[in-house]
Coordinates of C-alpha atoms in Angstrom, one line a residue:
M18 CA 14.5 40.8 -19.1
N19 CA 12.4 39.1 -16.4
P20 CA 12.4 35.2 -17.0
S21 CA 9.2 34.7 -15.0
C22 CA 7.5 37.2 -17.3
L23 CA 8.5 35.3 -20.3
L24 CA 6.9 32.1 -19.0
S25 CA 3.5 33.9 -18.6
T26 CA 3.4 35.9 -21.9
S27 CA 4.4 35.7 -25.5
A28 CA 5.1 39.5 -25.8
L29 CA 8.8 39.8 -25.2
M30 CA 8.8 43.6 -25.0
D31 CA 6.5 43.4 -22.0
C32 CA 9.3 41.7 -20.1
V33 CA 12.2 44.1 -20.8
R34 CA 13.7 45.9 -17.9
T35 CA 16.2 48.8 -17.9
F36 CA 19.1 49.3 -15.5
A37 CA 21.3 52.3 -14.7
W38 CA 24.5 50.2 -15.0
P39 CA 25.8 48.5 -18.0
S40 CA 25.4 44.7 -18.3
R41 CA 28.4 42.5 -18.7
S42 CA 26.5 39.2 -19.2
P43 CA 24.9 39.0 -22.6
L44 CA 22.3 36.2 -23.2
F45 CA 23.1 33.7 -25.9
L46 CA 20.2 31.5 -27.3
T47 CA 20.2 28.4 -29.4
C48 CA 16.9 27.9 -31.1
S49 CA 15.4 24.9 -32.9
D50 CA 13.1 25.8 -35.7
S51 CA 12.2 22.3 -36.8
V52 CA 11.6 20.1 -33.7
R53 CA 10.3 20.4 -30.2
L54 CA 9.2 18.3 -27.2
V55 CA 6.0 19.4 -25.5
H56 CA 4.1 18.6 -22.3
G57 CA 7.2 17.0 -20.8
S58 CA 8.9 17.7 -17.5
S59 CA 11.8 19.6 -19.0
L60 CA 13.3 20.8 -22.3
C61 CA 14.6 17.3 -23.0
S62 CA 11.3 15.3 -22.6
G63 CA 7.8 15.4 -24.1
R64 CA 5.7 14.6 -27.1
L65 CA 7.8 15.0 -30.3
E66 CA 6.5 17.5 -32.8
V67 CA 8.0 18.6 -36.1
R68 CA 7.5 22.0 -37.8
S69 CA 6.5 21.9 -41.4
N70 CA 4.7 24.4 -43.5
Q71 CA 4.5 26.9 -40.6
S72 CA 2.7 24.4 -38.4
W73 CA 3.6 21.7 -35.8
S74 CA 2.7 18.1 -36.3
S75 CA 3.0 15.0 -34.2
V76 CA 5.1 12.0 -35.3
C77 CA 4.0 8.4 -35.2
E78 CA 6.2 6.2 -33.0
E79 CA 6.5 3.6 -35.8
D80 CA 8.1 6.2 -38.1
L81 CA 11.1 6.7 -35.8
D82 CA 14.2 4.8 -35.2
L83 CA 17.4 5.4 -33.2
N84 CA 19.0 7.6 -35.8
D85 CA 15.9 9.8 -36.0
T86 CA 15.8 10.3 -32.2
Q87 CA 19.5 11.0 -32.0
V88 CA 19.2 13.9 -34.4
A89 CA 16.1 15.2 -32.6
C90 CA 17.8 15.2 -29.2
R91 CA 21.0 16.7 -30.6
E92 CA 19.0 19.6 -32.2
L93 CA 17.4 20.3 -28.9
G94 CA 20.8 20.5 -27.1
C95 CA 20.0 17.4 -25.1
G96 CA 21.9 14.2 -24.5
A97 CA 21.4 10.8 -26.0
P98 CA 17.9 9.5 -26.6
G99 CA 16.4 7.4 -23.8
L100 CA 12.8 6.4 -23.7
L101 CA 10.6 6.3 -26.8
Q102 CA 7.0 5.4 -26.2
G103 CA 3.7 6.1 -27.8
A104 CA 1.3 8.5 -25.9
L105 CA 3.8 8.8 -23.1
Y106 CA 3.1 12.6 -23.0
G107 CA -0.5 12.5 -24.3
E108 CA -2.0 12.3 -27.8
G109 CA -2.2 16.0 -28.4
E110 CA -4.3 17.9 -30.9
A111 CA -1.6 18.5 -33.5
P112 CA -2.1 16.8 -36.9
V113 CA 0.1 13.9 -37.9
W114 CA 3.2 14.6 -39.9
T115 CA 2.8 13.1 -43.4
S116 CA 6.5 12.4 -44.0
E117 CA 8.6 9.6 -42.6
L118 CA 12.1 10.5 -41.3
Q119 CA 15.1 8.6 -42.8
C120 CA 18.0 10.1 -40.8
E121 CA 21.5 8.7 -40.9
G122 CA 22.3 10.0 -37.4
N123 CA 24.9 12.6 -38.1
E124 CA 22.6 15.4 -39.2
S125 CA 22.5 18.6 -37.1
A126 CA 18.7 19.1 -37.6
V127 CA 15.7 16.9 -38.2
L128 CA 14.8 18.8 -41.4
D129 CA 18.2 18.0 -42.8
C130 CA 17.3 14.3 -42.9
R131 CA 15.9 12.6 -46.0
R132 CA 12.1 12.1 -45.9
S133 CA 9.7 9.8 -47.6
S134 CA 6.2 10.9 -48.3
S135 CA 3.3 9.2 -46.5
A136 CA 0.3 11.1 -47.8
G137 CA -2.8 10.7 -45.8
K138 CA -1.0 8.9 -43.0
T139 CA -2.6 8.7 -39.6
C140 CA -1.3 7.3 -36.3
S141 CA -3.2 4.6 -34.5
P142 CA -4.5 5.7 -31.1
G143 CA -1.8 5.7 -28.4
T144 CA 1.1 5.9 -30.9
A145 CA 2.0 9.6 -31.0
A146 CA 5.7 9.5 -30.2
G147 CA 6.8 10.6 -26.7
L148 CA 10.6 11.0 -26.4
T149 CA 12.9 11.5 -23.4
C150 CA 16.4 12.6 -24.0
T151 CA 19.1 12.5 -21.3
D152 CA 19.7 15.9 -19.7
P153 CA 23.4 16.9 -20.3
G154 CA 23.3 18.9 -17.1
G155 CA 22.7 17.7 -13.5
V156 CA 21.7 18.9 -10.1
R157 CA 23.3 17.8 -6.8
L158 CA 23.8 18.8 -3.1
V159 CA 27.3 18.4 -1.9
G160 CA 29.4 18.7 1.3
Q161 CA 27.1 16.7 3.7
P162 CA 26.8 13.0 4.5
S163 CA 23.4 12.8 2.8
R164 CA 22.7 13.4 -0.9
C165 CA 19.6 15.3 0.2
A166 CA 21.5 18.1 2.0
G167 CA 24.4 20.4 1.1
T168 CA 25.5 23.1 -1.2
L169 CA 23.6 23.4 -4.4
E170 CA 25.6 22.7 -7.6
I171 CA 24.4 22.5 -11.2
Q172 CA 26.3 21.0 -14.1
H173 CA 26.0 23.2 -17.2
Q174 CA 28.1 23.4 -20.3
G175 CA 30.2 20.5 -18.9
H176 CA 31.1 22.2 -15.6
W177 CA 29.8 21.7 -12.1
R178 CA 29.5 25.0 -10.2
P179 CA 27.7 26.3 -7.1
V180 CA 24.7 28.5 -7.5
E181 CA 25.2 32.1 -6.3
D182 CA 22.6 33.9 -4.1
R183 CA 23.8 37.5 -4.4
F184 CA 20.3 39.0 -3.6
K185 CA 19.2 36.3 -1.2
D186 CA 16.4 35.3 -3.5
W187 CA 16.4 31.6 -2.6
D188 CA 13.6 30.5 -0.2
L189 CA 11.8 27.4 0.8
K190 CA 9.7 27.3 -2.4
S191 CA 12.7 27.5 -4.8
G192 CA 14.6 25.1 -2.5
S193 CA 11.7 22.6 -2.7
A194 CA 12.0 22.6 -6.5
V195 CA 15.5 21.4 -6.0
C196 CA 14.5 18.7 -3.4
Q197 CA 11.7 17.5 -5.7
H198 CA 14.2 17.3 -8.6
L199 CA 16.4 15.1 -6.5
D200 CA 13.5 13.0 -5.2
C201 CA 14.3 14.2 -1.6
G202 CA 10.9 15.5 -0.6
S203 CA 10.5 19.2 0.2
A204 CA 12.9 21.8 1.6
V205 CA 13.3 22.1 5.3
S206 CA 15.8 24.9 5.3
V207 CA 17.5 27.1 2.6
N208 CA 20.5 29.3 3.7
R209 CA 22.9 31.6 1.9
T210 CA 26.6 31.0 2.6
D211 CA 29.7 33.0 1.8
D212 CA 33.1 31.8 0.7
S213 CA 36.2 33.8 1.5
T214 CA 37.0 34.4 -2.2
D215 CA 35.1 34.7 -5.4
R216 CA 34.8 31.6 -7.6
P217 CA 33.0 30.6 -10.8
V218 CA 29.3 30.2 -10.1
W219 CA 26.1 29.8 -12.0
S220 CA 23.5 32.5 -11.8
V221 CA 20.0 30.9 -11.7
S222 CA 16.7 32.8 -12.1
V223 CA 14.8 32.0 -8.9
P224 CA 11.3 33.0 -10.4
C225 CA 12.1 30.6 -13.2
V226 CA 12.8 27.8 -10.8
K227 CA 9.5 28.3 -9.0
L228 CA 7.6 28.1 -12.3
T229 CA 9.3 25.1 -13.9
S230 CA 10.9 21.8 -12.9
G231 CA 13.7 22.2 -15.4
L232 CA 16.4 23.8 -13.2
R233 CA 18.9 23.7 -16.0
D234 CA 16.5 25.8 -18.1
C235 CA 16.9 28.6 -15.6
V236 CA 20.7 28.8 -15.6
G237 CA 22.4 31.9 -17.0
L238 CA 24.9 31.4 -19.8
D239 CA 27.7 33.6 -18.6
G240 CA 30.4 31.2 -17.8
S241 CA 32.9 33.9 -16.5
Y242 CA 30.7 35.1 -13.7
K243 CA 32.3 34.9 -10.2
H244 CA 30.9 35.4 -6.7
S245 CA 31.5 34.3 -3.1
S246 CA 27.9 33.3 -2.2
A247 CA 26.3 29.9 -2.4
V248 CA 23.0 28.2 -1.5
D249 CA 22.7 25.4 1.1
V250 CA 19.6 23.3 1.0
V251 CA 18.3 20.7 3.5
C252 CA 15.5 18.4 2.2
S253 CA 12.9 16.6 4.3
D254 CA 13.8 13.1 3.0
L255 CA 17.3 13.5 4.5
L256 CA 17.6 10.0 6.0
P257 CA 17.9 6.8 3.9
Q258 CA 15.4 3.9 4.4
P259 CA 16.5 1.6 7.2
N260 CA 17.0 -2.1 6.9
I261 CA 15.3 -4.8 9.0
S262 CA 16.5 -8.4 9.6
L263 CA 16.0 -11.4 11.9
S264 CA 18.7 -13.0 14.0
D265 CA 19.5 -15.2 17.0
G266 CA 16.2 -17.1 16.8
V267 CA 15.5 -20.6 15.7
F268 CA 13.8 -19.9 12.3
E269 CA 13.6 -20.9 8.7
V270 CA 13.0 -19.0 5.5
Y271 CA 9.9 -19.5 3.4
Q272 CA 8.2 -17.6 0.6
Q273 CA 6.5 -14.9 2.5
G274 CA 9.0 -14.3 5.3
F275 CA 10.3 -16.3 8.3
R276 CA 8.9 -19.0 10.4
V277 CA 10.0 -18.9 14.1
L278 CA 9.8 -21.9 16.5
V279 CA 7.1 -21.6 19.1
G280 CA 8.5 -20.6 22.5
S281 CA 11.9 -19.5 21.2
D282 CA 13.6 -16.2 21.6
F283 CA 14.4 -14.1 18.6
T284 CA 16.0 -10.7 17.8
V285 CA 14.9 -8.2 15.2
T286 CA 17.7 -5.9 14.0
C287 CA 17.2 -2.4 12.6
S288 CA 20.1 -0.7 10.8
V289 CA 20.8 2.2 8.6
R290 CA 23.6 3.3 6.2
P291 CA 26.1 5.4 8.1
Q292 CA 25.4 9.1 7.8
Y293 CA 24.9 10.8 11.1
P294 CA 25.9 9.7 14.6
G295 CA 23.4 8.8 17.2
G296 CA 19.7 8.8 16.7
S297 CA 17.2 6.0 17.6
F298 CA 15.3 3.2 16.0
Q299 CA 11.6 2.5 16.4
L300 CA 10.2 -1.1 15.9
I301 CA 6.6 -1.2 14.9
S302 CA 4.4 -4.3 14.3
D303 CA 0.8 -5.0 13.2
T304 CA 0.6 -8.1 15.4
K305 CA -2.3 -9.2 17.6
K306 CA -0.6 -7.3 20.4
P307 CA 1.0 -4.4 18.4
L308 CA 4.6 -3.4 19.3
N309 CA 6.0 0.1 19.5
L310 CA 9.5 -0.1 20.9
T311 CA 12.4 2.4 20.8
L312 CA 16.1 1.8 21.3
P313 CA 19.1 4.2 20.9
A314 CA 21.2 3.6 17.8
V315 CA 24.6 2.0 18.5
N316 CA 26.9 1.9 15.5
H317 CA 24.0 2.8 13.3
S318 CA 21.9 -0.2 14.5
A319 CA 19.6 -1.5 17.3
H320 CA 18.7 -5.0 18.4
F321 CA 15.2 -5.8 19.7
L322 CA 15.1 -9.0 21.7
L323 CA 11.7 -10.6 21.8
S324 CA 11.1 -13.6 24.1
S325 CA 8.9 -16.7 24.0
M326 CA 7.6 -16.6 20.5
G327 CA 3.9 -17.1 20.4
Y328 CA 1.0 -16.7 18.0
T329 CA 0.5 -13.1 19.2
H330 CA 3.9 -12.3 17.6
R331 CA 2.7 -13.3 14.1
G332 CA 2.6 -10.3 11.6
N333 CA 4.6 -7.6 9.9
Y334 CA 7.5 -5.7 11.5
T335 CA 9.0 -2.4 10.3
C336 CA 11.8 -0.1 11.5
V337 CA 11.9 3.7 11.5
Y338 CA 15.0 5.8 12.1
H339 CA 15.0 9.2 14.0
V340 CA 17.8 11.7 14.4
D341 CA 18.2 15.4 15.3
V342 CA 20.5 17.3 12.9
Y343 CA 20.6 20.8 11.4
N344 CA 18.5 22.1 14.3
S345 CA 15.6 19.9 13.2
S346 CA 14.2 16.4 13.9
F347 CA 14.2 14.0 11.0
T348 CA 12.3 10.7 10.5
S349 CA 13.1 8.2 7.8
S350 CA 10.6 6.3 5.8
Q351 CA 9.6 2.9 7.1
S352 CA 11.8 -0.1 6.2
P353 CA 10.5 -2.9 4.1
A354 CA 8.1 -5.1 6.1
L355 CA 9.5 -8.3 7.7
Y356 CA 6.8 -10.9 8.1
L357 CA 7.0 -13.5 10.9
T358 CA 4.8 -16.5 11.4
V359 CA 4.9 -19.2 14.2
G360 CA 5.3 -22.9 14.0
D361 CA 7.5 -26.0 14.4
L362 CA 10.6 -26.4 12.2
V363 CA 10.4 -28.9 9.4
T364 CA 13.0 -31.1 11.1
N365 CA 10.9 -31.2 14.3
L366 CA 7.8 -32.1 12.3
I367 CA 9.6 -34.9 10.5
I368 CA 10.8 -36.3 13.9
R369 CA 7.3 -36.2 15.3
V370 CA 5.9 -37.9 12.2
V371 CA 8.5 -40.7 12.4
V372 CA 7.8 -41.2 16.1
L373 CA 4.0 -41.4 15.4
V374 CA 4.4 -43.8 12.6
S375 CA 6.7 -46.0 14.7
A376 CA 4.1 -46.0 17.5
L377 CA 1.4 -47.0 15.1
L378 CA 3.5 -49.9 13.8
I379 CA 4.2 -51.2 17.3
F380 CA 0.5 -51.0 18.1
D381 CA -0.4 -52.9 15.0
L382 CA 2.2 -55.6 15.8
C383 CA 0.7 -56.0 19.3
L384 CA -2.8 -56.3 17.9
F385 CA -1.5 -58.9 15.5
F386 CA 0.1 -61.1 18.1
F387 CA -2.8 -60.7 20.5
Y388 CA -5.3 -62.0 17.9
K389 CA -2.9 -64.7 16.9
V390 CA -2.7 -66.0 20.5
R391 CA -6.5 -65.7 20.8
S392 CA -7.0 -67.7 17.6
H393 CA -4.6 -70.4 18.8
L394 CA -6.4 -70.7 22.2
S395 CA -9.8 -70.8 20.6
S396 CA -8.8 -73.8 18.4
V397 CA -8.2 -76.0 21.5
D398 CA -11.1 -78.6 22.0
P399 CA -13.0 -77.8 25.2
L400 CA -13.8 -81.5 25.8
D401 CA -10.1 -82.1 26.6
F402 CA -10.5 -80.1 29.7
R403 CA -13.6 -82.3 30.7
L404 CA -14.9 -79.2 32.5
S405 CA -18.3 -77.7 32.2
H406 CA -18.9 -74.0 32.1
T407 CA -19.9 -74.0 35.7
Q408 CA -16.9 -75.9 36.8
E409 CA -14.6 -73.5 34.9
S410 CA -16.1 -70.7 36.9
E411 CA -15.4 -72.6 40.1
L412 CA -11.8 -73.1 39.0
D413 CA -11.5 -69.4 38.3
M414 CA -12.7 -68.6 41.8
C415 CA -10.2 -71.0 43.3
A416 CA -7.4 -69.6 41.2
A417 CA -8.3 -66.1 42.2
M418 CA -8.1 -67.1 45.9
F419 CA -4.7 -68.7 45.4
V420 CA -6.0 -72.0 46.9
P421 CA -3.9 -75.0 45.9
G422 CA -7.1 -77.2 45.7
L423 CA -6.3 -78.7 42.3
R424 CA -4.2 -81.7 42.1
E425 CA -3.9 -84.8 40.0
A426 CA -6.5 -87.5 40.4
D427 CA -5.7 -90.6 42.3
P428 CA -6.6 -93.6 40.2
N429 CA -7.6 -95.5 43.4
E430 CA -10.1 -92.8 44.3
G431 CA -13.1 -92.0 42.3
G432 CA -16.0 -89.6 42.3
D433 CA -15.9 -86.0 43.5
K434 CA -13.7 -84.6 46.3
R435 CA -14.6 -81.4 48.1
D436 CA -11.9 -78.8 48.6
E437 CA -12.8 -77.3 51.9
S438 CA -10.8 -74.1 51.4
C439 CA -12.5 -73.3 48.1
G440 CA -16.0 -74.6 49.1
R441 CA -16.7 -76.2 45.6
N442 CA -16.9 -79.7 44.2
I443 CA -14.0 -80.0 41.9
P444 CA -13.8 -83.1 39.8
F445 CA -10.6 -85.2 39.6
V446 CA -9.3 -85.7 36.2
E447 CA -7.5 -88.9 35.4
S448 CA -3.8 -88.3 35.0
Q449 CA -3.5 -90.0 31.7
W450 CA -5.9 -87.4 30.2
F451 CA -5.0 -84.1 31.8
S452 CA -2.9 -82.7 34.6
V453 CA -4.0 -79.3 35.8
S454 CA -1.5 -76.7 36.9
P455 CA -2.0 -73.0 38.0
A456 CA -1.0 -71.9 34.5
D457 CA -3.7 -74.2 33.0
I458 CA -6.2 -72.6 35.3
W459 CA -5.3 -69.1 34.1
I460 CA -5.4 -70.2 30.4
G461 CA -8.7 -71.9 30.8
S462 CA -10.2 -68.9 32.6
T463 CA -8.9 -66.6 29.8
V464 CA -10.4 -68.8 27.1
S465 CA -13.7 -68.9 28.9
Q466 CA -13.8 -65.1 29.1
L467 CA -12.8 -64.7 25.5
N468 CA -15.5 -67.2 24.4
Q469 CA -18.1 -65.3 26.3

């Protein structure tokens, strides 16, 4: 019987084939006549429908509990119930089941559970129960450093066994179904290998694999079958996602990434989980001046030294890993983005603020004392100097010329006396009133200027 034929028609007799040799692998089936999961990705996931009165009906999410879903998954030959969510696999066109399940959890079939009548019941939009049960079987690729390359094995009936390829039916299309199941992209190569001795294997219908994503649904049920062949698959997403980090620079962490000190040197490190030796790392940035640098991988990492951090270095940085294995070149997906910005460290900013505040305080103190001295000098009575404004100017000129023409008045002499070196008439002040010194001249000149 051709499995691919069964997937395209409901007439079983159209799929029967006859052979000249007797078969030694009878087909055993386990059917469920009361429950099914439709429009899912495998036998163990889909919208839950219950058979009643020769028709299939949807079940409301609110009518199911853990015991009900355990019985449904068990009847389907699947593992424990996982996700239960309304409209997860569409609303469907089937009518709503009018009974509410009241399973205890140990029943072998849904229709063995007690039920309560809910005549005329309807489900609210988006509440048709979608159920996902765990798949008791699994798929893996073994024998290579990467989980996305190796010998194909399937877990079935509690046993992990390789898949035989007696007729060399496996190709890139069927291999891609395996890679997609493992979330490893598409198949790059599919090869048949032979072991020295026969061993227990699983026989898988390749046409079935190409038409459905449920690999376990395509496994034959003859557990005693032995063969020496196996299937090796290499998927496109062979390499893990690399990591990216910042080191050796003066930097600090903030919400969006890292802040690097202007003018400093810093190092971006790309690394990958050890799998294959060699290879290279590519550092890419979306900065003002984009970077595209490549270094060989040493111990599964590479260090990119960037000098004199400036504003052109601000932006996102990502790493990509390249390696040649299995006679092909592989490229990893990009690492998570590392965002760098430029600026001063917080400590430097604090120091600058402290220095600026100190300078402002010193300036304020200088202004304070300056105006205090000015106020004190302005309070002196100008009559005590007995000098006119014009005479003050003359004294200023003499002081500027460093001429010692000012001296105390002689009480025996009166009137004015000309200082030849200065060329001005300078009055003599009686000693009992005022004695003029060079400092007095400077103060008087300063006061005069300030008053002007």
